[in-house]
Amino acid sequence: MSHPVPVPHGLPMERNAGPFDPPREITRLREARPVSPLIFPDGHEGWLVTGYDEVRRLMADTRFSSRQDLGPLHVPYEVPGMPAVTEPSPQVPGLFISMDPPDHTRLRRMLTGAFTVKRMRELEEHIGDIAERQLAEMARLTPPVDLVREFALPVPLLVICELLGVPYEDRGSFQANSATFMEKDVELEKKMAAYTGLTTYLAELVTRKRATPGEDILSDLAARDDLTVEELTGIAFLLLLAGHETTVNMLGLGTFALLEHPEQAAELRAHPDLMPGAVEELLRYLSVADIFFRYATEDLELGGETIGEGSTVVVSLLAANRDPRRFDDPDTLDIRRNARGHLSFGHGVHQCLGGQLARIEMRAGLSGLLRRFPTLELAVPADEVRLRTDMNIYGVHELPVTWTQTAP
């Protein structure tokens, strides 16, 4: 193409078109040039990929590396949840999300058995029971209540703690550290203190499991002699963080979206069999985990552009999931849409291991919520809901809700 479309001084991330929509600037870039030059604040040029086909192709191509230690110096943006890169970062043992094959393959293969579709389906009834117990506790409260605190947070946290073998009663400390770690603009010293607190706790936990294993995923991994304690800690950190942060925010923001589209919520109450498709549509429409980074290991062609070796490539899953070349009328929430093929769980070798688990939790949580609270509504005006614009995974900080009746 003949002329660049730079993003002056950075990456547009504020959802200024509305609480559920992509930044207007990213939408304009996708329409003009789905693979466009991006100027970082230090002056060096990278790339921003916003088109569905281009994002999908990039994420399937392992020549676009996930290794942060291959990144250039002084990239003042954060990989979601990780400290801002100011120099090539050493590989963190066990953190396979930032590894390439064969290291990534070795660690991920150890976990695939724990997250098979078959095993997740076997857990489905149990996850439904956890959701129902939490809904029953919420129904005993006097509204208004914060749906995040009373429901969206405890359900995924109870599930992942049970699966991994992390004591739920320890949630106070590791949840606080997790929240601090996921903040965008917190001081590096504070963020690293939270990271150290989490990893110290998890290192002690996996060491205990190596000595006295239980019936859980971390115990199974700790029994292997081909994993170091450092690798076990990195894996535990990734699974605990990813295993609840994304689903917590999908449940909270998904409920907000349905309450703002009451005709869609009514249709789901009348036709519960639509819930699996509705979950896929909410995943596409909301895309709570948006920005990811890749690094070109050689000169590569993508979307008619030549991306030079060593370039930083920023990927927007939110923009890709709203690409009208892939989804008709993409900015409309339509629970009857066939949203399969969305990229909210990524694509390629790094596709989210816990995708099936998140789907089950969302189906159980939203189905139970809509059935149990037929008159559920916001307790504050929509523009007073606190959005997680300050966090690396989007959602709501609180969702005040009320109701006038409950169902058994």
mmCIF file of C-alpha atoms in Angstrom:
data_model
loop_
_atom_site.group_PDB
_atom_site.id
_atom_site.type_symbol
_atom_site.label_atom_id
_atom_site.label_comp_id
_atom_site.label_asym_id
_atom_site.label_seq_id
_atom_site.Cartn_x
_atom_site.Cartn_y
_atom_site.Cartn_z
ATOM 1 C CA MET A 1 0.000 0.000 0.000
ATOM 2 C CA SER A 2 1.163 3.514 -0.754
ATOM 3 C CA HIS A 3 0.925 5.325 2.563
ATOM 4 C CA PRO A 4 1.079 4.351 6.232
ATOM 5 C CA VAL A 5 -1.797 4.783 8.629
ATOM 6 C CA PRO A 6 0.134 5.291 11.853
ATOM 7 C CA VAL A 7 -1.442 5.454 15.281
ATOM 8 C CA PRO A 8 0.219 8.548 16.783
ATOM 9 C CA HIS A 9 1.779 7.694 20.123
ATOM 10 C CA GLY A 10 0.076 4.483 20.672
ATOM 11 C CA LEU A 11 -2.626 1.967 20.788
ATOM 12 C CA PRO A 12 -6.309 2.984 21.068
ATOM 13 C CA MET A 13 -7.794 0.842 23.832
ATOM 14 C CA GLU A 14 -10.593 2.907 25.414
ATOM 15 C CA ARG A 15 -14.035 1.544 24.491
ATOM 16 C CA ASN A 16 -15.275 5.048 23.727
ATOM 17 C CA ALA A 17 -18.107 3.920 21.422
ATOM 18 C CA GLY A 18 -19.999 2.374 24.358
ATOM 19 C CA PRO A 19 -19.385 -0.120 27.165
ATOM 20 C CA PHE A 20 -19.568 -3.135 24.837
ATOM 21 C CA ASP A 21 -18.013 -1.790 21.625
ATOM 22 C CA PRO A 22 -14.479 -1.487 20.208
ATOM 23 C CA PRO A 23 -12.659 1.866 20.285
ATOM 24 C CA ARG A 24 -13.807 3.996 17.336
ATOM 25 C CA GLU A 25 -10.181 4.493 16.295
ATOM 26 C CA ILE A 26 -9.596 0.742 15.969
ATOM 27 C CA THR A 27 -12.793 0.325 13.935
ATOM 28 C CA ARG A 28 -11.636 3.057 11.546
ATOM 29 C CA LEU A 29 -8.195 1.468 11.225
ATOM 30 C CA ARG A 30 -9.702 -1.957 10.474
ATOM 31 C CA GLU A 31 -11.831 -0.466 7.715
ATOM 32 C CA ALA A 32 -8.922 1.479 6.205
ATOM 33 C CA ARG A 33 -6.081 -0.986 6.623
ATOM 34 C CA PRO A 34 -6.528 -4.238 8.649
ATOM 35 C CA VAL A 35 -2.747 -4.572 9.035
ATOM 36 C CA SER A 36 -1.511 -1.048 9.770
ATOM 37 C CA PRO A 37 1.728 0.514 11.006
ATOM 38 C CA LEU A 38 1.722 1.428 14.677
ATOM 39 C CA ILE A 39 4.048 4.073 16.093
ATOM 40 C CA PHE A 40 5.049 3.396 19.694
ATOM 41 C CA PRO A 41 5.689 6.312 22.075
ATOM 42 C CA ASP A 42 9.466 5.772 21.852
ATOM 43 C CA GLY A 43 9.230 6.357 18.088
ATOM 44 C CA HIS A 44 9.809 2.858 16.768
ATOM 45 C CA GLU A 45 7.291 1.365 14.378
ATOM 46 C CA GLY A 46 5.380 -1.880 14.835
ATOM 47 C CA TRP A 47 2.105 -3.197 13.476
ATOM 48 C CA LEU A 48 -1.527 -3.389 14.576
ATOM 49 C CA VAL A 49 -3.681 -6.232 13.194
ATOM 50 C CA THR A 50 -7.456 -5.748 13.387
ATOM 51 C CA GLY A 51 -9.019 -7.778 10.550
ATOM 52 C CA TYR A 52 -10.561 -11.181 11.294
ATOM 53 C CA ASP A 53 -8.819 -13.124 8.493
ATOM 54 C CA GLU A 54 -5.493 -11.449 9.201
ATOM 55 C CA VAL A 55 -5.666 -12.107 12.964
ATOM 56 C CA ARG A 56 -6.637 -15.731 12.417
ATOM 57 C CA ARG A 57 -3.816 -16.278 9.958
ATOM 58 C CA LEU A 58 -1.267 -14.591 12.227
ATOM 59 C CA MET A 59 -2.247 -16.649 15.272
ATOM 60 C CA ALA A 60 -1.955 -19.879 13.284
ATOM 61 C CA ASP A 61 1.570 -18.988 12.078
ATOM 62 C CA THR A 62 4.239 -19.875 14.642
ATOM 63 C CA ARG A 63 6.726 -17.651 12.821
ATOM 64 C CA PHE A 64 4.945 -14.909 14.735
ATOM 65 C CA SER A 65 6.546 -15.708 18.072
ATOM 66 C CA SER A 66 4.963 -15.386 21.529
ATOM 67 C CA ARG A 67 8.338 -15.089 23.260
ATOM 68 C CA GLN A 68 8.687 -11.771 25.049
ATOM 69 C CA ASP A 69 12.470 -12.177 25.133
ATOM 70 C CA LEU A 70 12.443 -11.742 21.343
ATOM 71 C CA GLY A 71 10.697 -8.380 21.619
ATOM 72 C CA PRO A 72 12.517 -5.101 20.940
ATOM 73 C CA LEU A 73 13.785 -2.782 23.627
ATOM 74 C CA HIS A 74 11.540 -0.165 25.218
ATOM 75 C CA VAL A 75 8.057 -1.300 24.215
ATOM 76 C CA PRO A 76 5.970 0.634 26.760
ATOM 77 C CA TYR A 77 2.858 -1.532 26.597
ATOM 78 C CA GLU A 78 1.854 -4.465 28.699
ATOM 79 C CA VAL A 79 1.199 -7.948 27.547
ATOM 80 C CA PRO A 80 -2.110 -8.539 29.373
ATOM 81 C CA GLY A 81 -1.242 -9.026 33.024
ATOM 82 C CA MET A 82 2.509 -8.798 32.553
ATOM 83 C CA PRO A 83 4.786 -5.866 33.452
ATOM 84 C CA ALA A 84 5.550 -3.388 30.667
ATOM 85 C CA VAL A 85 8.492 -4.501 28.537
ATOM 86 C CA THR A 86 11.466 -2.169 28.851
ATOM 87 C CA GLU A 87 14.079 -4.698 27.758
ATOM 88 C CA PRO A 88 13.988 -8.238 26.351
ATOM 89 C CA SER A 89 12.452 -10.300 29.157
ATOM 90 C CA PRO A 90 13.908 -13.660 30.173
ATOM 91 C CA GLN A 91 11.647 -16.663 29.751
ATOM 92 C CA VAL A 92 9.592 -17.349 32.885
ATOM 93 C CA PRO A 93 9.696 -21.099 33.658
ATOM 94 C CA GLY A 94 6.317 -22.754 33.124
ATOM 95 C CA LEU A 95 4.632 -19.675 31.611
ATOM 96 C CA PHE A 96 3.887 -21.472 28.362
ATOM 97 C CA ILE A 97 1.648 -18.694 27.009
ATOM 98 C CA SER A 98 4.869 -16.785 26.240
ATOM 99 C CA MET A 99 6.718 -19.758 24.733
ATOM 100 C CA ASP A 100 6.998 -21.215 21.244
ATOM 101 C CA PRO A 101 7.202 -24.869 20.181
ATOM 102 C CA PRO A 102 8.889 -27.111 21.194
ATOM 103 C CA ASP A 103 8.990 -25.665 24.762
ATOM 104 C CA HIS A 104 5.329 -24.655 24.546
ATOM 105 C CA THR A 105 4.372 -28.060 23.136
ATOM 106 C CA ARG A 106 6.122 -29.950 25.950
ATOM 107 C CA LEU A 107 4.278 -28.102 28.722
ATOM 108 C CA ARG A 108 0.902 -27.768 27.045
ATOM 109 C CA ARG A 109 0.801 -31.494 26.250
ATOM 110 C CA MET A 110 1.036 -32.218 29.980
ATOM 111 C CA LEU A 111 -2.211 -30.307 30.514
ATOM 112 C CA THR A 112 -4.372 -31.377 27.585
ATOM 113 C CA GLY A 113 -5.625 -34.459 29.436
ATOM 114 C CA ALA A 114 -6.877 -32.301 32.298
ATOM 115 C CA PHE A 115 -8.969 -30.098 29.991
ATOM 116 C CA THR A 116 -10.412 -32.536 27.441
ATOM 117 C CA VAL A 117 -13.977 -31.963 26.225
ATOM 118 C CA LYS A 118 -14.904 -35.348 27.752
ATOM 119 C CA ARG A 119 -13.550 -34.425 31.191
ATOM 120 C CA MET A 120 -15.215 -31.024 31.069
ATOM 121 C CA ARG A 121 -18.570 -32.608 30.203
ATOM 122 C CA GLU A 122 -18.185 -34.946 33.160
ATOM 123 C CA LEU A 123 -17.747 -31.851 35.341
ATOM 124 C CA GLU A 124 -20.752 -30.042 33.882
ATOM 125 C CA GLU A 125 -23.309 -31.248 36.452
ATOM 126 C CA HIS A 126 -20.954 -30.441 39.331
ATOM 127 C CA ILE A 127 -20.316 -26.925 37.968
ATOM 128 C CA GLY A 128 -24.093 -26.491 37.664
ATOM 129 C CA ASP A 129 -24.443 -27.442 41.343
ATOM 130 C CA ILE A 130 -21.802 -24.866 42.342
ATOM 131 C CA ALA A 131 -23.666 -22.168 40.384
ATOM 132 C CA GLU A 132 -27.014 -23.152 41.923
ATOM 133 C CA ARG A 133 -25.618 -23.032 45.470
ATOM 134 C CA GLN A 134 -24.238 -19.552 44.862
ATOM 135 C CA LEU A 135 -27.551 -18.401 43.354
ATOM 136 C CA ALA A 136 -29.400 -19.730 46.395
ATOM 137 C CA GLU A 137 -27.108 -17.716 48.675
ATOM 138 C CA MET A 138 -27.658 -14.609 46.554
ATOM 139 C CA ALA A 139 -31.452 -15.099 46.660
ATOM 140 C CA ARG A 140 -31.344 -14.939 50.462
ATOM 141 C CA LEU A 141 -29.845 -11.430 50.355
ATOM 142 C CA THR A 142 -31.855 -8.231 50.360
ATOM 143 C CA PRO A 143 -31.366 -6.369 47.080
ATOM 144 C CA PRO A 144 -29.664 -4.376 45.744
ATOM 145 C CA VAL A 145 -26.535 -6.521 45.690
ATOM 146 C CA ASP A 146 -23.294 -6.525 43.724
ATOM 147 C CA LEU A 147 -23.622 -9.396 41.256
ATOM 148 C CA VAL A 148 -19.841 -9.568 40.787
ATOM 149 C CA ARG A 149 -19.108 -10.102 44.477
ATOM 150 C CA GLU A 150 -22.054 -12.407 45.145
ATOM 151 C CA PHE A 151 -22.040 -14.512 41.969
ATOM 152 C CA ALA A 152 -19.748 -13.730 39.018
ATOM 153 C CA LEU A 153 -16.575 -13.913 41.123
ATOM 154 C CA PRO A 154 -17.215 -16.850 43.481
ATOM 155 C CA VAL A 155 -18.470 -19.348 40.870
ATOM 156 C CA PRO A 156 -15.355 -19.456 38.612
ATOM 157 C CA LEU A 157 -13.110 -19.106 41.654
ATOM 158 C CA LEU A 158 -14.724 -22.079 43.411
ATOM 159 C CA VAL A 159 -14.429 -24.155 40.220
ATOM 160 C CA ILE A 160 -10.776 -23.368 39.436
ATOM 161 C CA CYS A 161 -9.696 -23.733 43.076
ATOM 162 C CA GLU A 162 -11.296 -27.175 43.208
ATOM 163 C CA LEU A 163 -9.795 -28.247 39.867
ATOM 164 C CA LEU A 164 -6.283 -27.066 40.690
ATOM 165 C CA GLY A 165 -6.342 -27.982 44.370
ATOM 166 C CA VAL A 166 -5.908 -24.402 45.593
ATOM 167 C CA PRO A 167 -7.563 -23.898 49.014
ATOM 168 C CA TYR A 168 -10.575 -21.622 48.488
ATOM 169 C CA GLU A 169 -10.106 -20.207 51.969
ATOM 170 C CA ASP A 170 -6.817 -18.643 50.749
ATOM 171 C CA ARG A 171 -8.677 -16.582 48.141
ATOM 172 C CA GLY A 172 -8.409 -13.313 50.090
ATOM 173 C CA SER A 173 -4.654 -12.955 49.640
ATOM 174 C CA PHE A 174 -4.195 -14.417 46.171
ATOM 175 C CA GLN A 175 -7.259 -12.591 44.814
ATOM 176 C CA ALA A 176 -5.909 -9.246 46.034
ATOM 177 C CA ASN A 177 -2.538 -9.953 44.424
ATOM 178 C CA SER A 178 -4.239 -11.115 41.234
ATOM 179 C CA ALA A 179 -6.292 -7.897 41.023
ATOM 180 C CA THR A 180 -3.221 -5.698 41.569
ATOM 181 C CA PHE A 181 -1.267 -7.663 38.993
ATOM 182 C CA MET A 182 -3.999 -7.159 36.369
ATOM 183 C CA GLU A 183 -4.092 -3.358 36.800
ATOM 184 C CA LYS A 184 -2.763 -1.375 33.843
ATOM 185 C CA ASP A 185 -1.341 1.740 35.446
ATOM 186 C CA VAL A 186 -0.091 0.471 38.787
ATOM 187 C CA GLU A 187 3.550 1.207 39.676
ATOM 188 C CA LEU A 188 5.946 -1.508 38.511
ATOM 189 C CA GLU A 189 7.201 -2.012 42.073
ATOM 190 C CA LYS A 190 3.668 -2.650 43.336
ATOM 191 C CA LYS A 191 2.876 -4.953 40.425
ATOM 192 C CA MET A 192 6.032 -6.992 40.956
ATOM 193 C CA ALA A 193 5.260 -7.256 44.678
ATOM 194 C CA ALA A 194 1.863 -8.737 43.771
ATOM 195 C CA TYR A 195 3.514 -11.112 41.294
ATOM 196 C CA THR A 196 6.056 -12.187 43.922
ATOM 197 C CA GLY A 197 3.287 -12.699 46.477
ATOM 198 C CA LEU A 198 1.349 -14.931 44.077
ATOM 199 C CA THR A 199 4.323 -16.982 42.927
ATOM 200 C CA THR A 200 5.691 -17.413 46.465
ATOM 201 C CA TYR A 201 2.298 -18.726 47.607
ATOM 202 C CA LEU A 202 2.023 -21.079 44.616
ATOM 203 C CA ALA A 203 5.613 -22.337 44.966
ATOM 204 C CA GLU A 204 4.862 -23.340 48.551
ATOM 205 C CA LEU A 205 1.601 -24.960 47.441
ATOM 206 C CA VAL A 206 3.125 -27.108 44.659
ATOM 207 C CA THR A 207 5.992 -28.093 46.967
ATOM 208 C CA ARG A 208 3.432 -29.369 49.506
ATOM 209 C CA LYS A 209 1.583 -31.227 46.761
ATOM 210 C CA ARG A 210 4.791 -32.926 45.698
ATOM 211 C CA ALA A 211 5.121 -34.228 49.250
ATOM 212 C CA THR A 212 1.432 -34.982 49.910
ATOM 213 C CA PRO A 213 -0.567 -35.082 46.661
ATOM 214 C CA GLY A 214 -4.337 -34.807 46.458
ATOM 215 C CA GLU A 215 -6.916 -35.434 43.716
ATOM 216 C CA ASP A 216 -6.351 -32.340 41.600
ATOM 217 C CA ILE A 217 -4.490 -31.022 38.560
ATOM 218 C CA LEU A 218 -1.551 -29.479 40.441
ATOM 219 C CA SER A 219 -1.005 -32.726 42.363
ATOM 220 C CA ASP A 220 -0.962 -34.658 39.077
ATOM 221 C CA LEU A 221 1.625 -32.253 37.665
ATOM 222 C CA ALA A 222 3.677 -32.247 40.883
ATOM 223 C CA ALA A 223 3.971 -36.037 40.646
ATOM 224 C CA ARG A 224 5.984 -35.682 37.413
ATOM 225 C CA ASP A 225 9.751 -35.750 37.764
ATOM 226 C CA ASP A 226 10.276 -33.877 34.479
ATOM 227 C CA LEU A 227 8.909 -30.596 35.889
ATOM 228 C CA THR A 228 10.882 -28.327 38.207
ATOM 229 C CA VAL A 229 9.224 -26.470 41.079
ATOM 230 C CA GLU A 230 9.815 -23.254 39.105
ATOM 231 C CA GLU A 231 7.962 -24.680 36.100
ATOM 232 C CA LEU A 232 5.142 -25.977 38.302
ATOM 233 C CA THR A 233 4.832 -22.523 39.857
ATOM 234 C CA GLY A 234 4.654 -20.824 36.439
ATOM 235 C CA ILE A 235 1.987 -23.265 35.247
ATOM 236 C CA ALA A 236 -0.019 -22.837 38.459
ATOM 237 C CA PHE A 237 0.219 -19.041 38.155
ATOM 238 C CA LEU A 238 -1.063 -19.087 34.576
ATOM 239 C CA LEU A 239 -3.907 -21.558 35.261
ATOM 240 C CA LEU A 240 -5.100 -19.793 38.406
ATOM 241 C CA LEU A 241 -5.027 -16.327 36.835
ATOM 242 C CA ALA A 242 -6.519 -17.291 33.465
ATOM 243 C CA GLY A 243 -8.878 -19.820 35.073
ATOM 244 C CA HIS A 244 -10.938 -17.237 36.890
ATOM 245 C CA GLU A 245 -10.179 -13.698 35.655
ATOM 246 C CA THR A 246 -11.674 -14.169 32.191
ATOM 247 C CA THR A 247 -14.820 -16.047 33.247
ATOM 248 C CA VAL A 248 -15.497 -13.702 36.167
ATOM 249 C CA ASN A 249 -15.552 -10.794 33.744
ATOM 250 C CA MET A 250 -17.562 -12.641 31.100
ATOM 251 C CA LEU A 251 -20.262 -13.456 33.682
ATOM 252 C CA GLY A 252 -20.370 -9.891 34.998
ATOM 253 C CA LEU A 253 -20.176 -8.105 31.649
ATOM 254 C CA GLY A 254 -22.389 -10.724 29.969
ATOM 255 C CA THR A 255 -25.127 -10.144 32.548
ATOM 256 C CA PHE A 256 -24.768 -6.381 32.047
ATOM 257 C CA ALA A 257 -25.127 -6.846 28.267
ATOM 258 C CA LEU A 258 -28.259 -8.982 28.650
ATOM 259 C CA LEU A 259 -29.832 -6.515 31.081
ATOM 260 C CA GLU A 260 -29.153 -3.769 28.527
ATOM 261 C CA HIS A 261 -30.791 -5.960 25.848
ATOM 262 C CA PRO A 262 -33.914 -7.116 27.738
ATOM 263 C CA GLU A 263 -35.512 -8.594 24.606
ATOM 264 C CA GLN A 264 -32.529 -10.967 24.299
ATOM 265 C CA ALA A 265 -32.757 -11.927 27.985
ATOM 266 C CA ALA A 266 -36.514 -12.554 27.588
ATOM 267 C CA GLU A 267 -35.869 -14.795 24.591
ATOM 268 C CA LEU A 268 -33.330 -16.806 26.568
ATOM 269 C CA ARG A 269 -35.790 -17.243 29.432
ATOM 270 C CA ALA A 270 -38.449 -18.429 26.973
ATOM 271 C CA HIS A 271 -36.039 -20.655 25.021
ATOM 272 C CA PRO A 272 -33.300 -21.993 27.346
ATOM 273 C CA ASP A 273 -32.019 -24.225 24.527
ATOM 274 C CA LEU A 274 -30.614 -21.056 22.901
ATOM 275 C CA MET A 275 -28.065 -20.638 25.719
ATOM 276 C CA PRO A 276 -25.103 -22.485 24.092
ATOM 277 C CA GLY A 277 -25.325 -20.244 21.023
ATOM 278 C CA ALA A 278 -25.927 -17.175 23.194
ATOM 279 C CA VAL A 279 -22.713 -17.889 25.112
ATOM 280 C CA GLU A 280 -20.737 -18.013 21.843
ATOM 281 C CA GLU A 281 -22.309 -14.726 20.771
ATOM 282 C CA LEU A 282 -21.513 -13.062 24.108
ATOM 283 C CA LEU A 283 -17.925 -14.287 23.865
ATOM 284 C CA ARG A 284 -17.653 -12.757 20.388
ATOM 285 C CA TYR A 285 -19.508 -9.568 21.212
ATOM 286 C CA LEU A 286 -17.647 -8.765 24.458
ATOM 287 C CA SER A 287 -14.107 -10.107 23.837
ATOM 288 C CA VAL A 288 -12.933 -9.365 27.383
ATOM 289 C CA ALA A 289 -9.326 -10.445 26.644
ATOM 290 C CA ASP A 290 -8.438 -8.228 23.726
ATOM 291 C CA ILE A 291 -4.805 -7.250 23.127
ATOM 292 C CA PHE A 292 -2.013 -9.760 22.473
ATOM 293 C CA PHE A 293 1.543 -9.354 21.232
ATOM 294 C CA ARG A 294 3.560 -11.328 18.690
ATOM 295 C CA TYR A 295 7.086 -10.863 17.307
ATOM 296 C CA ALA A 296 8.070 -11.590 13.689
ATOM 297 C CA THR A 297 10.949 -14.078 13.561
ATOM 298 C CA GLU A 298 11.574 -13.373 9.860
ATOM 299 C CA ASP A 299 10.241 -11.101 7.134
ATOM 300 C CA LEU A 300 6.577 -12.080 6.745
ATOM 301 C CA GLU A 301 3.678 -11.093 4.514
ATOM 302 C CA LEU A 302 0.289 -10.471 6.116
ATOM 303 C CA GLY A 303 -2.720 -8.758 4.599
ATOM 304 C CA GLY A 304 -0.697 -7.350 1.711
ATOM 305 C CA GLU A 305 1.916 -5.844 4.048
ATOM 306 C CA THR A 306 5.513 -6.908 4.637
ATOM 307 C CA ILE A 307 6.257 -7.223 8.338
ATOM 308 C CA GLY A 308 9.981 -7.074 8.950
ATOM 309 C CA GLU A 309 11.914 -9.536 11.079
ATOM 310 C CA GLY A 310 11.931 -8.440 14.733
ATOM 311 C CA SER A 311 8.802 -6.302 14.424
ATOM 312 C CA THR A 312 6.357 -6.104 17.321
ATOM 313 C CA VAL A 313 2.837 -7.016 16.170
ATOM 314 C CA VAL A 314 -0.150 -6.012 18.290
ATOM 315 C CA VAL A 315 -3.293 -8.115 17.779
ATOM 316 C CA SER A 316 -6.825 -6.968 18.645
ATOM 317 C CA LEU A 317 -9.220 -9.894 19.107
ATOM 318 C CA LEU A 318 -12.058 -7.465 19.830
ATOM 319 C CA ALA A 319 -11.617 -5.740 16.470
ATOM 320 C CA ALA A 320 -11.367 -9.100 14.675
ATOM 321 C CA ASN A 321 -14.545 -10.372 16.339
ATOM 322 C CA ARG A 322 -16.397 -7.259 15.127
ATOM 323 C CA ASP A 323 -15.134 -7.483 11.529
ATOM 324 C CA PRO A 324 -18.122 -7.108 9.146
ATOM 325 C CA ARG A 325 -16.224 -9.158 6.560
ATOM 326 C CA ARG A 326 -16.735 -12.155 8.863
ATOM 327 C CA PHE A 327 -19.888 -11.375 10.895
ATOM 328 C CA ASP A 328 -22.958 -9.597 9.505
ATOM 329 C CA ASP A 329 -24.042 -6.559 11.528
ATOM 330 C CA PRO A 330 -21.228 -7.320 14.015
ATOM 331 C CA ASP A 331 -21.971 -4.540 16.506
ATOM 332 C CA THR A 332 -25.409 -5.981 17.249
ATOM 333 C CA LEU A 333 -25.830 -8.579 20.011
ATOM 334 C CA ASP A 334 -27.856 -11.411 18.476
ATOM 335 C CA ILE A 335 -28.203 -14.560 20.565
ATOM 336 C CA ARG A 336 -29.513 -16.451 17.517
ATOM 337 C CA ARG A 337 -26.369 -15.678 15.514
ATOM 338 C CA ASN A 338 -24.018 -18.522 14.610
ATOM 339 C CA ALA A 339 -20.951 -16.998 16.272
ATOM 340 C CA ARG A 340 -18.800 -20.128 16.017
ATOM 341 C CA GLY A 341 -15.403 -19.222 14.653
ATOM 342 C CA HIS A 342 -14.989 -16.195 16.942
ATOM 343 C CA LEU A 343 -11.453 -15.630 18.191
ATOM 344 C CA SER A 344 -12.130 -14.891 21.871
ATOM 345 C CA PHE A 345 -10.176 -17.993 22.929
ATOM 346 C CA GLY A 346 -7.436 -17.272 20.419
ATOM 347 C CA HIS A 347 -6.452 -19.569 17.577
ATOM 348 C CA GLY A 348 -3.622 -21.916 16.703
ATOM 349 C CA VAL A 349 -1.235 -23.517 19.179
ATOM 350 C CA HIS A 350 -2.062 -20.951 21.867
ATOM 351 C CA GLN A 351 -5.832 -21.418 21.724
ATOM 352 C CA CYS A 352 -7.121 -21.263 25.294
ATOM 353 C CA LEU A 353 -6.931 -24.604 27.113
ATOM 354 C CA GLY A 354 -9.852 -23.672 29.340
ATOM 355 C CA GLY A 355 -12.283 -22.673 26.599
ATOM 356 C CA GLN A 356 -14.663 -25.553 27.254
ATOM 357 C CA LEU A 357 -14.555 -24.952 30.997
ATOM 358 C CA ALA A 358 -15.413 -21.268 30.513
ATOM 359 C CA ARG A 359 -18.326 -22.178 28.214
ATOM 360 C CA ILE A 360 -19.762 -24.583 30.791
ATOM 361 C CA GLU A 361 -19.430 -22.019 33.599
ATOM 362 C CA MET A 362 -21.128 -19.352 31.483
ATOM 363 C CA ARG A 363 -23.964 -21.644 30.397
ATOM 364 C CA ALA A 364 -24.587 -22.787 33.973
ATOM 365 C CA GLY A 365 -24.211 -19.323 35.466
ATOM 366 C CA LEU A 366 -26.335 -17.342 33.005
ATOM 367 C CA SER A 367 -29.034 -20.028 32.692
ATOM 368 C CA GLY A 368 -29.403 -20.239 36.467
ATOM 369 C CA LEU A 369 -29.343 -16.477 36.900
ATOM 370 C CA LEU A 370 -32.068 -15.796 34.316
ATOM 371 C CA ARG A 371 -34.268 -18.606 35.676
ATOM 372 C CA ARG A 372 -33.800 -17.833 39.370
ATOM 373 C CA PHE A 373 -34.263 -14.060 39.015
ATOM 374 C CA PRO A 374 -36.993 -13.441 36.410
ATOM 375 C CA THR A 375 -37.222 -9.733 37.306
ATOM 376 C CA LEU A 376 -33.468 -9.051 37.542
ATOM 377 C CA GLU A 377 -32.496 -5.511 36.559
ATOM 378 C CA LEU A 378 -29.802 -2.928 37.147
ATOM 379 C CA ALA A 379 -30.055 -1.089 40.442
ATOM 380 C CA VAL A 380 -28.241 1.971 39.038
ATOM 381 C CA PRO A 381 -28.323 3.763 35.671
ATOM 382 C CA ALA A 382 -26.176 1.936 33.091
ATOM 383 C CA ASP A 383 -23.719 4.835 32.811
ATOM 384 C CA GLU A 384 -22.952 4.513 36.536
ATOM 385 C CA VAL A 385 -21.695 0.918 36.218
ATOM 386 C CA ARG A 386 -17.940 0.939 36.868
ATOM 387 C CA LEU A 387 -16.174 -0.541 33.852
ATOM 388 C CA ARG A 388 -12.772 -2.209 34.115
ATOM 389 C CA THR A 389 -11.060 0.236 31.755
ATOM 390 C CA ASP A 390 -8.129 0.265 34.185
ATOM 391 C CA MET A 391 -7.543 -3.494 33.942
ATOM 392 C CA ASN A 392 -5.919 -5.785 31.380
ATOM 393 C CA ILE A 393 -9.065 -7.906 31.120
ATOM 394 C CA TYR A 394 -12.230 -5.919 30.444
ATOM 395 C CA GLY A 395 -15.395 -6.251 32.483
ATOM 396 C CA VAL A 396 -17.187 -4.516 35.334
ATOM 397 C CA HIS A 397 -15.810 -3.815 38.794
ATOM 398 C CA GLU A 398 -19.279 -4.073 40.319
ATOM 399 C CA LEU A 399 -22.744 -4.718 38.898
ATOM 400 C CA PRO A 400 -25.439 -3.476 41.302
ATOM 401 C CA VAL A 401 -28.643 -5.430 40.599
ATOM 402 C CA THR A 402 -32.078 -5.752 42.140
ATOM 403 C CA TRP A 403 -35.181 -7.911 41.738
ATOM 404 C CA THR A 404 -38.736 -8.161 42.992
ATOM 405 C CA GLN A 405 -39.170 -11.931 42.910
ATOM 406 C CA THR A 406 -37.191 -15.146 42.765
ATOM 407 C CA ALA A 407 -38.007 -18.591 41.401
ATOM 408 C CA PRO A 408 -37.225 -21.912 43.083
#
